[in-house]
Amino acid sequence: MSAPNTPGPAAITAAIGRPAKPSRWPLIIALSVLSAFVLLLPAVLGGYWMRVMTVVFIFAIMAESVNIIAGYTGYNALGNAVFFGTGAYIVGVTTTKLHVPFWAALLLAGIGCVIYAVVIGYPILRLSGRYFLMATLGLLEITREIVLNLGFTGGAQGIATPVMAVSPEFANRLFYYLALVVLVIVVFVTWWIQRHNMGLALRAIKFDEEAARAMGINTTWYKTQAWAVSAFFTALAGGIYAYFLAYIDPASVYEITTSVRMYIEHVFGGAGTVFGPVLGASILELLSEFVWARFTEIHYLVLGILVILITLFVPKGLTSYTRRIPLDRYAARIARLFRRDPAGREESED
Amino acid sequence: MGELLQAVVNGLLLGGFYAILGVGFSLVYGVMGIINLAHASLVMIGAYLTFTFFSAWHLDPFLSIPIVAVILFAFCWLIQKYILNSLIRRGFLGMTVVSTFGLNLCLINIALLIWSANYRGVVTSYSGVAFDLGGLRLPLVRIIILVLSLVITYFLYQLLKRSKTGKAIRAVALNREAAQLMGINVYGIYSITFGLGGALAGMAGCLLSPISSITPSMGAPLLGIVFSVAVLGGLGNVNGAVLAGIVLGVAQTVGVYFLGTNWQLAISYAIFILVLILRPQGIMGVKFVR
């Protein structure tokens, strides 16, 4: 029982006003500038940089996919490149051996990897996170070995995917926009998941899995769903990559380095945020491109040191710093510039 | 039938080596929860150091074991003290796996710069010697490797069981807070544990050098065996690691006998994943040396 003179919650709200809602302006402005930029970029970029940007998008898709299972759910799928490779191989095999059109093959790759993730994920996602991490690495290796030894995959020689009968410039633009569209979709799906029950369930699992289970959340099923979504988009990235590069072999698509690259990118940008992984992938891939070009001999060394430095100094991700910047205040100032009514001027005087 | 028996014997001989390959990883994982992705590359560095001592001073690969162990202990001790401990202190234990992957990349690149990508090997005067036992071939080098592996794991077991440091390591593994309250310097113990893990990896590298070609990328195929031994034997469980190594060695050689050498890696990973699904606590069912 509270004392009779204690003000109720309604009275408190009336006295201090509603808690300020964070302004959406910074996000909207940033996103529209960014989308205009990436849409118009092909007009000025040459063929080489178009291809670099396509790889950046492909890695951003994968980093965002890892984010769904690792960033939100806390299950560090360090071997997620298994879906990249399998997606690439489904596209490679179906287009060359069965002459399926590319678009259908891409969809098949996504569906195939979802099935793979559910079948494998349901038993191994009952394990605790650390065992799951090792299991995904094991899955990556074993899948590569199987693909290497199956007859129809071409073994260690790999597969040359069909080259589209269009000009190279057009093909470059096609893959650029295709990767961009998939990236936008995966970002949107992540945003949707975050805002709905599934996101709540996933974060509950990350925070305290026992408690989440006690609250009636079917944790294994939610984790499997998250991994399946992750697998779907990683497979699309792999499928695009297979056609984009026109050649795949087991050693290059089932690579643990690719796997850890997408993982570290999502951490660097900000695990468990919608835009962090995209930011992380963009910065690290462009940086890696630069390192690759300048330090061919010590590429791994520079990359390795970079990875260690990131874990030491930015373990929470870049987006953890943006929260400290008073973006709302800047946005309000910018918004005022566009406002004509005198109320705005009055506001700016105090 | 004779070939199958030979496969089983080869597996038994290999098993001891597998045990020592996995036990360092298992110890590090069991005590600190660090998944050391650089473990296999530390094995590679150990093998290269052995090769260097052998080609420079004609030092027998098995005599270089203590030197390599000391060097890798010091190196890993420093890594843990200055990099990994700082992450654990701030509560980012999950990030250590990424750090060790970065370390892995660095080690591979450094090996490439120092020793180049050429295949190296250690060929001793007794490399070709083999005993014949009723039709079974028992190469001398492999027998020495098995015996030394068992000796090293026995010493490790005694170290963990009897010495003060070993008791402290076990205490930290069982309950970090309680160990701290008993006056144990937890982070000091962490550094020693990671150093021990590195030393064991280095010794595995010494043992591997006479029977395998040495390249900067030789670590990658070993990682599956390392995982399998750790999970099969139970984390941090030294006896379990020996048993797991032998089981894995026999399963692999017999599997290769039936399926062919192409499937060798797939077999070790398949065992690993099956154990994870069916019996994640390992064959012994004990988490740590008691």
PDB file of C-alpha atoms in Angstrom, chain A residues 89-101 105 108 152 162:
ATOM      1  CA  TYR A  89      27.278 -25.001 -55.303  1.00  0.00           C
ATOM      2  CA  ILE A  90      23.505 -25.389 -55.651  1.00  0.00           C
ATOM      3  CA  VAL A  91      23.521 -22.534 -58.172  1.00  0.00           C
ATOM      4  CA  GLY A  92      26.608 -23.937 -59.895  1.00  0.00           C
ATOM      5  CA  VAL A  93      25.291 -27.489 -60.209  1.00  0.00           C
ATOM      6  CA  THR A  94      21.686 -26.658 -61.133  1.00  0.00           C
ATOM      7  CA  THR A  95      22.628 -24.106 -63.804  1.00  0.00           C
ATOM      8  CA  THR A  96      25.331 -26.224 -65.463  1.00  0.00           C
ATOM      9  CA  LYS A  97      23.983 -29.760 -65.076  1.00  0.00           C
ATOM     10  CA  LEU A  98      20.213 -29.170 -65.064  1.00  0.00           C
ATOM     11  CA  HIS A  99      20.162 -25.902 -67.071  1.00  0.00           C
ATOM     12  CA  VAL A 100      17.922 -24.190 -64.548  1.00  0.00           C
ATOM     13  CA  PRO A 101      17.705 -20.409 -65.131  1.00  0.00           C
ATOM     14  CA  ALA A 105      18.649 -21.555 -59.151  1.00  0.00           C
ATOM     15  CA  LEU A 108      16.640 -23.148 -54.985  1.00  0.00           C
ATOM     16  CA  PHE A 152      28.575 -34.313 -59.874  1.00  0.00           C
ATOM     17  CA  PRO A 162      27.614 -20.180 -67.411  1.00  0.00           C
TER      18      PRO A 162
END
